[in-house]
Coordinates of C-alpha atoms and ligand atoms in Angstrom, one line a residue:
X1 CA -23.1 -16.1 34.8
X2 CA -26.0 -15.7 32.0
X3 CA -24.2 -15.4 28.6
X4 CA -25.9 -11.9 26.8
X5 CA -26.6 -11.7 23.4
X6 CA -25.6 -8.6 21.3
X7 CA -25.0 -7.6 17.5
X8 CA -21.4 -6.4 16.9
X9 CA -20.6 -4.6 12.9
X10 CA -18.6 -7.0 11.3
X11 CA -16.8 -3.8 9.8
X12 CA -15.5 -2.2 12.5
X13 CA -16.8 -3.7 15.8
X14 CA -19.5 -1.5 16.9
X15 CA -21.7 -3.0 19.2
X16 CA -25.7 -2.2 19.7
X17 CA -28.3 -4.4 21.8
X18 CA -30.4 -5.0 18.8
X19 CA -30.0 -5.8 15.3
X20 CA -29.7 -2.7 13.2
X21 CA -29.6 -2.2 9.5
X22 CA -26.7 0.4 8.9
X23 CA -24.1 0.6 11.6
X24 CA -24.2 3.9 13.1
X25 CA -20.6 4.0 13.2
X26 CA -18.7 3.3 9.8
X27 CA -21.9 3.9 7.6
X28 CA -21.8 0.1 6.8
X29 CA -25.4 -1.8 5.5
X30 CA -26.1 -5.0 7.2
X31 CA -23.3 -5.6 8.7
X32 CA -24.4 -6.7 11.9
X33 CA -24.1 -10.3 13.2
X34 CA -25.6 -12.0 16.5
X35 CA -22.7 -12.7 18.9
X36 CA -22.8 -13.9 22.8
X37 CA -20.7 -12.2 25.3
X38 CA -18.8 -14.3 27.2
X39 CA -17.1 -13.9 30.6
X40 CA -13.2 -13.6 29.8
X41 CA -12.3 -13.9 33.8
X42 CA -8.7 -11.4 34.4
X43 CA -5.7 -12.9 35.9
X44 CA -5.9 -11.3 39.5
X45 CA -1.8 -12.0 39.9
X46 CA -1.4 -10.1 36.7
X47 CA -1.5 -6.7 38.6
X48 CA 0.9 -3.9 36.8
X49 CA 4.3 -3.4 38.7
X50 CA 4.9 -0.4 36.1
X51 CA 4.8 3.2 37.8
X52 CA 4.8 6.4 35.9
X53 CA 8.1 8.3 34.7
X54 CA 9.7 10.7 33.0
X55 CA 10.7 10.1 29.7
X56 CA 14.1 11.2 30.4
X57 CA 14.6 8.3 32.4
X58 CA 13.6 5.6 30.4
X59 CA 16.5 3.6 28.8
X60 CA 15.9 3.6 25.1
X61 CA 17.5 0.4 23.8
X62 CA 18.6 0.2 20.5
X63 CA 16.6 -2.4 19.1
X64 CA 18.4 -4.8 16.6
X65 CA 16.0 -5.8 13.7
X66 CA 15.7 -8.9 12.0
X67 CA 16.4 -8.6 8.4
X68 CA 14.5 -10.7 5.7
X69 CA 17.7 -9.6 3.3
X70 CA 14.3 -9.0 0.9
X71 CA 15.1 -5.4 0.9
X72 CA 12.2 -3.9 -0.2
X73 CA 10.3 -5.8 2.4
X74 CA 12.7 -4.6 5.1
X75 CA 12.7 -1.3 4.1
X76 CA 8.9 -0.8 3.8
X77 CA 9.1 -1.9 7.8
X78 CA 11.5 0.7 8.1
X79 CA 14.6 -1.0 7.8
X80 CA 13.6 -4.8 9.2
X81 CA 11.1 -6.6 11.2
X82 CA 11.2 -5.2 14.7
X83 CA 11.2 -8.5 17.3
X84 CA 8.1 -8.3 19.1
X85 CA 6.1 -6.6 16.7
X86 CA 2.7 -8.1 15.3
X87 CA 2.3 -6.8 11.6
X88 CA -0.6 -7.6 9.8
X89 CA -0.4 -8.4 5.8
X90 CA -4.1 -7.4 3.8
X91 CA -4.6 -7.9 0.3
X92 CA -7.4 -9.1 -2.3
X93 CA -7.1 -13.0 -2.8
X94 CA -4.3 -14.2 -5.3
X95 CA -2.6 -11.1 -5.1
X96 CA 0.4 -12.6 -3.4
X97 CA 0.5 -12.2 -0.2
X98 CA 1.2 -16.1 1.1
X99 CA 3.8 -16.2 -1.6
X100 CA 5.6 -12.8 -0.6
X101 CA 6.0 -14.4 3.1
X102 CA 7.0 -17.8 2.3
X103 CA 10.1 -16.2 0.5
X104 CA 10.5 -13.9 3.7
X105 CA 10.4 -17.0 6.3
X106 CA 13.0 -18.7 3.4
X107 CA 15.8 -16.3 4.5
X108 CA 15.4 -17.0 7.9
X109 CA 17.4 -20.2 9.4
X110 CA 14.9 -22.8 9.6
X111 CA 15.0 -22.8 13.5
X112 CA 14.2 -19.5 14.0
X113 CA 11.0 -19.7 11.8
X114 CA 7.7 -21.2 11.1
X115 CA 5.0 -20.8 8.7
X116 CA 1.3 -21.6 10.3
X117 CA -1.5 -22.0 7.1
X118 CA -4.9 -22.5 7.9
X119 CA -6.0 -21.8 4.3
X120 CA -3.7 -24.2 2.4
X121 CA -2.8 -27.6 2.8
X122 CA 0.9 -29.2 3.4
X123 CA 1.1 -30.3 -0.3
X124 CA -0.2 -27.4 -1.6
X125 CA 2.2 -24.8 0.1
X126 CA 5.3 -27.4 0.0
X127 CA 4.3 -27.5 -4.0
X128 CA 4.2 -23.6 -4.3
X129 CA 7.8 -23.5 -2.0
X130 CA 9.6 -26.2 -4.4
X131 CA 8.1 -24.0 -7.4
X132 CA 10.1 -21.0 -6.3
X133 CA 13.0 -22.5 -4.6
X134 CA 13.3 -26.4 -5.9
X135 CA 15.0 -28.2 -3.3
X136 CA 17.7 -25.0 -2.4
X137 CA 15.9 -24.3 0.5
X138 CA 13.7 -25.6 3.2
X139 CA 11.2 -24.3 5.8
X140 CA 9.1 -25.7 8.7
X141 CA 5.4 -25.4 8.1
X142 CA 2.2 -25.9 10.2
X143 CA -1.3 -26.3 9.3
X144 CA -3.4 -25.5 12.4
X145 CA -6.4 -23.4 12.8
X146 CA -6.7 -23.9 16.7
X147 CA -5.4 -21.0 18.5
X148 CA -4.6 -23.0 21.8
X149 CA -2.7 -25.8 19.8
X150 CA -0.7 -22.7 17.9
X151 CA 0.2 -21.5 21.3
X152 CA 0.9 -24.3 22.6
X153 CA 3.5 -25.6 19.6
X154 CA 4.8 -21.8 19.6
X155 CA 5.9 -21.7 23.1
X156 CA 7.8 -25.0 23.0
X157 CA 9.7 -24.1 19.7
X158 CA 10.8 -20.3 20.3
X159 CA 11.1 -19.2 16.7
X160 CA 11.7 -15.7 16.1
X161 CA 9.5 -15.2 13.2
X162 CA 6.2 -16.6 12.7
X163 CA 3.4 -16.4 10.2
X164 CA -0.5 -17.3 10.6
X165 CA -2.3 -17.3 7.3
X166 CA -4.5 -16.3 8.0
X167 CA -6.1 -14.4 11.1
X168 CA -9.5 -15.1 9.9
X169 CA -9.2 -18.9 10.0
X170 CA -7.8 -19.0 13.6
X171 CA -10.5 -19.8 16.1
X172 CA -10.1 -20.3 20.1
X173 CA -12.0 -23.0 21.6
X174 CA -12.5 -20.8 24.4
X175 CA -14.7 -18.3 22.7
X176 CA -18.3 -18.6 21.2
X177 CA -18.6 -17.4 17.4
X178 CA -17.6 -19.1 14.1
X179 CA -14.1 -19.2 13.0
X180 CA -13.9 -15.4 11.0
X181 CA -16.6 -13.5 13.0
X182 CA -15.3 -10.7 14.9
X183 CA -15.3 -11.8 18.5
X184 CA -13.5 -14.8 17.1
X185 CA -10.7 -12.3 15.2
X186 CA -10.4 -9.7 18.0
X187 CA -9.4 -12.2 20.6
X188 CA -7.6 -14.6 18.3
X189 CA -5.4 -11.4 17.2
X190 CA -5.0 -10.0 21.2
X191 CA -4.0 -13.7 22.6
X192 CA -1.4 -13.7 19.7
X193 CA -0.2 -10.2 20.1
X194 CA 0.1 -10.7 23.8
X195 CA 2.3 -13.8 22.8
X196 CA 4.5 -11.6 20.7
X197 CA 5.2 -9.3 23.3
X198 CA 6.2 -11.7 25.9
X199 CA 8.4 -13.8 24.0
X200 CA 9.6 -11.0 21.5
X201 CA 8.4 -13.5 18.7
X202 CA 7.7 -11.0 15.3
X203 CA 4.2 -12.0 13.9
X204 CA 3.0 -11.8 11.0
X205 CA -1.1 -11.9 10.6
X206 CA -2.5 -12.2 7.0
X207 CA -6.0 -10.7 6.6
X208 CA -8.6 -10.8 4.2
X209 CA -9.9 -7.9 2.6
X210 CA -13.8 -7.3 2.6
X211 CA -15.9 -6.9 -0.5
X212 CA -15.5 -2.8 -0.1
X213 CA -11.8 -3.4 -0.4
X214 CA -10.8 -2.4 3.3
X215 CA -8.1 -3.9 4.8
X216 CA -8.6 -7.0 7.1
X217 CA -12.4 -6.2 7.5
X218 CA -12.6 -5.2 11.0
X219 CA -11.0 -2.4 11.7
X220 CA -10.3 -2.9 15.3
X221 CA -7.6 -5.5 14.2
X222 CA -5.7 -2.3 12.7
X223 CA -5.5 -0.8 16.4
X224 CA -4.5 -3.7 18.2
X225 CA -1.0 -4.7 15.7
X226 CA 1.7 -2.6 15.4
X227 CA 1.9 -2.7 11.5
X228 CA -0.3 -2.7 8.9
X229 CA 0.6 -3.4 5.3
X230 CA -1.2 -3.7 2.2
X231 CA -0.3 -5.8 -1.2
X232 CA -1.7 -4.3 -3.8
X233 CA -1.6 -4.5 -7.9
X234 CA -3.7 -4.4 -10.5
X235 CA -4.5 -7.9 -11.8
X236 CA -3.6 -7.0 -15.8
X237 CA 0.2 -6.5 -14.3
X238 CA 2.4 -8.5 -13.1
X239 CA 3.8 -5.8 -10.8
X240 CA 2.8 -5.7 -6.9
X241 CA 3.1 -2.7 -4.7
X242 CA 4.0 -3.6 -0.9
X243 CA 2.2 -0.5 1.2
X244 CA 2.3 0.5 4.7
X245 CA -1.0 1.7 6.4
X246 CA 0.5 2.0 9.8
X247 CA 3.6 1.8 11.4
X248 CA 4.6 2.1 14.8
X249 CA 8.2 1.8 14.2
X250 CA 9.2 3.5 11.0
X251 CA 7.4 6.1 8.3
X252 CA 3.9 5.2 6.7
X253 CA 4.8 6.3 2.9
X254 CA 8.0 3.9 1.8
X255 CA 6.6 1.2 -0.9
X256 CA 8.3 -1.9 -2.0
X257 CA 8.1 -2.9 -5.8
X258 CA 7.9 -6.4 -6.4
X259 CA 7.1 -8.7 -10.0
X260 CA 5.4 -12.0 -9.7
X261 CA 7.2 -14.2 -12.3
X262 CA 6.9 -17.9 -12.9
X263 CA 9.3 -18.7 -9.9
X264 CA 7.5 -16.1 -7.0
X265 CA 8.1 -12.1 -6.4
X266 CA 11.1 -10.5 -8.0
X267 CA 12.3 -7.1 -6.2
X268 CA 12.3 -4.7 -8.0
X269 CA 15.3 -2.3 -7.6
X270 CA 14.8 0.4 -10.1
X271 CA 11.0 1.2 -10.7
X272 CA 11.2 4.3 -12.8
X273 CA 12.4 1.9 -15.4
X274 CA 9.4 0.0 -15.1
X275 CA 6.7 2.6 -15.3
X276 CA 8.0 4.4 -18.5
X277 CA 7.2 2.6 -21.6
X278 CA 9.4 3.4 -24.3
X279 CA 9.0 7.5 -24.2
X280 CA 7.0 7.3 -27.5
X281 CA 6.1 10.8 -29.1
X282 CA 2.8 10.6 -28.9
X283 CA 0.0 13.2 -27.9
X284 CA -1.4 12.5 -24.8
X285 CA 1.8 11.4 -22.7
X286 CA 3.4 13.2 -20.0
X287 CA 6.3 12.2 -17.9
X288 CA 6.4 13.0 -14.5
X289 CA 8.5 12.1 -11.4
X290 CA 6.5 11.3 -7.9
X291 CA 7.7 10.7 -4.8
X292 CA 6.5 7.4 -2.9
X293 CA 8.3 7.5 0.4
X294 CA 11.9 8.4 0.3
X295 CA 11.8 7.3 -3.4
X296 CA 11.6 9.3 -6.7
X297 CA 9.6 7.2 -9.1
X298 CA 9.1 8.3 -12.9
X299 CA 5.5 7.6 -14.0
X300 CA 3.8 8.0 -17.5
X301 CA 0.8 9.9 -17.5
X302 CA -1.6 9.1 -20.1
X303 CA -4.6 10.8 -21.1
X304 CA -7.4 10.7 -24.1
X305 CA -10.0 13.2 -25.1
X306 CA -12.3 12.5 -27.1
X307 CA -15.8 14.1 -28.5
X308 CA -18.6 12.1 -26.1
X309 CA -21.3 10.1 -27.8
X310 CA -23.4 10.9 -24.5
X311 CA -25.3 13.6 -23.7
X312 CA -23.2 13.2 -20.0
X313 CA -19.7 13.2 -20.8
X314 CA -17.4 10.3 -19.4
X315 CA -14.3 10.9 -16.7
X316 CA -12.3 8.1 -16.0
X317 CA -9.5 7.8 -14.1
X318 CA -7.1 5.1 -13.5
X319 CA -4.5 5.3 -10.8
X320 CA -5.5 8.8 -10.3
X321 CA -7.4 11.0 -8.0
X322 CA -11.0 11.4 -9.7
X323 CA -11.9 14.8 -7.4
X324 CA -8.3 16.2 -8.5
X325 CA -8.9 15.1 -12.4
X326 CA -12.7 17.1 -12.3
X327 CA -10.8 19.8 -10.3
X328 CA -7.9 20.5 -13.4
X329 CA -10.6 19.7 -16.2
X330 CA -12.5 22.9 -14.5
X331 CA -9.1 25.0 -14.0
X332 CA -7.9 24.2 -17.9
X333 CA -11.6 25.7 -18.9
X334 CA -11.1 28.4 -17.1
X335 CA -7.6 29.6 -17.5
X336 CA -7.1 28.2 -20.9
X337 CA -10.6 28.6 -22.3
X338 CA -10.8 24.7 -23.4
X339 CA -13.9 23.0 -23.2
X340 CA -14.6 19.8 -21.9
X341 CA -18.5 20.0 -21.7
X342 CA -19.0 17.5 -24.8
X343 CA -15.6 15.7 -24.5
X344 CA -15.0 12.3 -22.7
X345 CA -11.6 12.7 -20.5
X346 CA -9.7 9.5 -19.9
X347 CA -6.3 9.6 -17.4
X348 CA -4.4 6.6 -16.8
X349 CA -0.6 6.2 -14.9
X350 CA 0.7 3.3 -16.8
X351 CA 1.9 0.0 -15.2
X352 CA -1.2 -0.1 -12.9
X353 CA 0.6 2.1 -10.2
X354 CA -1.6 4.5 -7.8
X355 CA -0.2 8.1 -7.5
X356 CA -1.4 10.4 -4.6
X357 CA 1.4 12.8 -4.9
X358 CA 0.2 16.1 -6.1
X359 CA 3.4 17.1 -7.8
X360 CA 2.1 14.7 -11.2
X361 CA -0.9 17.5 -11.3
X362 CA 0.8 19.3 -14.0
X363 CA 1.6 16.1 -16.0
X364 CA -2.3 15.1 -15.8
X365 CA -2.9 18.8 -17.5
X366 CA -0.1 18.8 -20.0
X367 CA -1.4 15.0 -20.7
X368 CA -4.8 16.1 -21.3
X369 CA -3.7 19.5 -23.2
X370 CA -1.6 17.1 -25.5
X371 CA -4.5 14.8 -26.5
X372 CA -7.0 17.4 -26.6
X373 CA -4.6 19.3 -29.1
X374 CA -3.3 16.1 -30.9
X375 CA 0.4 17.9 -30.3
X376 CA 3.3 16.0 -28.4
X377 CA 5.4 16.9 -25.4
X378 CA 9.0 17.3 -26.4
X379 CA 10.3 13.7 -25.8
X380 CA 12.8 14.7 -23.1
X381 CA 10.9 17.0 -20.7
X382 CA 9.6 15.8 -17.7
X383 CA 6.9 18.1 -16.5
X384 CA 6.7 18.2 -12.4
X385 CA 4.2 21.1 -10.1
X386 CA 1.1 20.9 -8.2
X387 CA -1.8 23.0 -10.0
X388 CA -3.3 25.4 -8.0
X389 CA -7.2 26.6 -8.3
X390 CA -6.2 29.8 -9.9
X391 CA -4.0 28.3 -12.3
X392 CA -1.0 28.8 -10.7
X393 CA 1.5 26.4 -10.7
X394 CA 2.7 25.4 -7.0
X395 CA 5.9 24.1 -5.3
X396 CA 6.3 20.7 -4.4
X397 CA 8.9 18.7 -1.8
X398 CA 11.8 17.0 -2.5
X399 CA 12.6 19.1 -5.8
X400 CA 16.0 17.9 -6.2
X401 CA 15.3 14.0 -5.6
X402 CA 13.2 14.9 -8.2
X403 CA 15.4 16.2 -10.6
X404 CA 18.4 14.1 -9.9
X405 CA 16.4 11.2 -11.0
X406 CA 14.9 12.5 -14.3
X407 CA 18.8 13.4 -15.2
X408 CA 19.9 9.7 -14.1
X409 CA 17.2 8.6 -16.6
X410 CA 18.3 11.2 -19.6
X411 CA 15.6 13.9 -19.4
X412 CA 17.3 17.1 -20.7
X413 CA 14.6 19.2 -19.8
X414 CA 12.6 19.5 -16.5
X415 CA 9.3 21.8 -16.3
X416 CA 9.0 23.0 -12.7
X417 CA 7.3 25.4 -10.6
X418 CA 9.0 29.0 -10.3
X419 CA 9.0 29.0 -6.6
X420 CA 11.1 26.2 -6.4
X421 CA 13.9 26.0 -4.0
X422 CA 16.5 23.8 -6.3
X423 CA 19.8 25.1 -7.1
X424 CA 20.9 21.5 -8.1
X425 CA 20.9 22.0 -11.9
X426 CA 23.7 20.6 -13.6
X427 CA 24.5 21.1 -17.2
X428 CA 22.7 17.9 -18.4
X429 CA 19.1 18.9 -18.0
X430 CA 17.8 22.3 -18.2
X431 CA 15.1 23.5 -16.3
X432 CA 12.4 26.0 -17.3
X433 CA 10.2 27.6 -14.6
X434 CA 6.6 28.1 -14.9
X435 CA 4.4 30.1 -12.7
X436 CA 0.7 29.3 -14.3
X437 CA -1.0 26.9 -16.1
X438 CA -0.9 29.4 -19.0
X439 CA 2.7 30.1 -19.1
X440 CA 3.5 26.1 -18.7
X441 CA 1.1 25.5 -22.0
X442 CA 3.1 28.4 -24.0
X443 CA 6.6 26.9 -22.9
X444 CA 5.5 23.1 -23.7
X445 CA 3.5 23.8 -27.0
X446 CA 4.6 27.0 -28.6
X447 CA 7.9 28.2 -27.7
X448 CA 10.1 25.4 -26.2
X449 CA 13.6 25.4 -28.3
X450 CA 16.2 23.0 -27.6
X451 CA 19.4 23.3 -27.9
Ligands
TYD1 P1 -0.8 -16.1 -3.2 O1 0.8 -16.3 -2.8 O2 -1.5 -17.6 -3.2 O3 -2.1 -15.3 -3.0 P2 -2.4 -14.6 -1.6 O4 -1.9 -15.5 -0.6 O5 -2.6 -13.0 -1.6 O6 -4.1 -15.1 -2.0 O7 -0.8 -16.2 -5.1 C1 -1.2 -17.1 -5.8 C2 -0.7 -16.2 -7.2 O8 0.2 -15.8 -7.9 C3 -1.8 -17.1 -8.5 O9 -2.5 -16.7 -8.8 C4 -0.1 -17.7 -8.9 C5 0.5 -16.8 -8.5 N1 2.1 -17.3 -8.6 C6 2.8 -16.9 -9.8 O10 2.3 -16.2 -10.9 N2 4.3 -17.4 -9.8 C7 4.4 -18.1 -8.7 O11 5.6 -18.1 -8.6 C8 3.9 -18.3 -7.4 C9 4.1 -18.8 -6.2 C10 2.2 -18.0 -7.3
MG2 MG1 -3.1 -17.3 0.8

């Protein structure tokens, strides 16, 4: 059979018979490369013996998960590693993917685990492992990039947990195309997935991130695997956050927080401690509580409002959605008569954290007001609430956990939406209910009385 040439978008896998500059599917430019179709013969004997079945008749096996004993990692996966699952871990180069996985592996008995690397030499890996554990632990490593060799070794070894660092470095002899091309990645990933399912081996594939910051380049890899994790962090901070983007065995809104130190990654068990500075009494600072999955997390919002030197004032946001910032500025102008037309506004969530929870809207608004008027927000107050388009303060979820966390961290006042359903106030934290931005402004900056 004659091989056919076609063009594939390296970002999303879209196929075209001729070369095109812009992908009609994912709209990325210059992403098409030439590939040659291969005739992959289906095994005729592998006809399925499965039949349609009623859900009630399906036996619900309880899954015995593996625990890495690195609690932040297990929790992000939904409570441990599911046998036979395939996990894709993406992240910027140098963020600590290999380090994290080496540490996870080290928790398993040596015979249960294999770390396969196509990126680093044995010497590099062992140097790093010794830096973390000295001679206290051991691990079996294998530096191979050929898929067939990898599968051969895996078949004889019978491991429970395997790392492939990275999927872009693996290639198969049976497929045309350079290592890292979309055809190679797709085929290698599906072969490894097939092996994982058949042998109940859990496999972690490390994936590179593209220039645009998309996980693992080809989107289609995300469809093949069971779990997609992203390891992220700000290069100016040592904190690293492990996020779930997809999880067939658990929720996708858990995060795990680590700190990169001299001896690898350390788990952060009480994140509220680290994201708060020492609560200095300075204009432009407001503290709020965001939910990250099931965990409340105290965050410090900083804002700076200054006279603009440009005809077009600057808006800059770090860790908070830019569109929401613009919306909040518009509401503040309209409802409180503030004027940002000739002022630059900068917002930052400290600690390199990125917060998507709208419950910190009110804290962002108050930090901006605080910087604008150069007045401080009382030190022991925490601000929770979503800001609506008409300036109303909307209620937020998990209010009780948020209040409890604030109480635990020694806050004395909580400013929260009037419609909050919480009854869980003890004597040490005083609630102040607000229904609009105007009311919040009044209560925080004018007439708050502490006693
Ligand atoms: P690495 O795990 O190689 O990142 P990735 O696999 O995501 O590319 O991480 C390497 C970085 O981590 C490197 O910049 C050095 C730093 N590091 C430490 O700061 N402390 C340590 O104990 C280790 C092992 C690495
Ligand atoms: Mg690496």
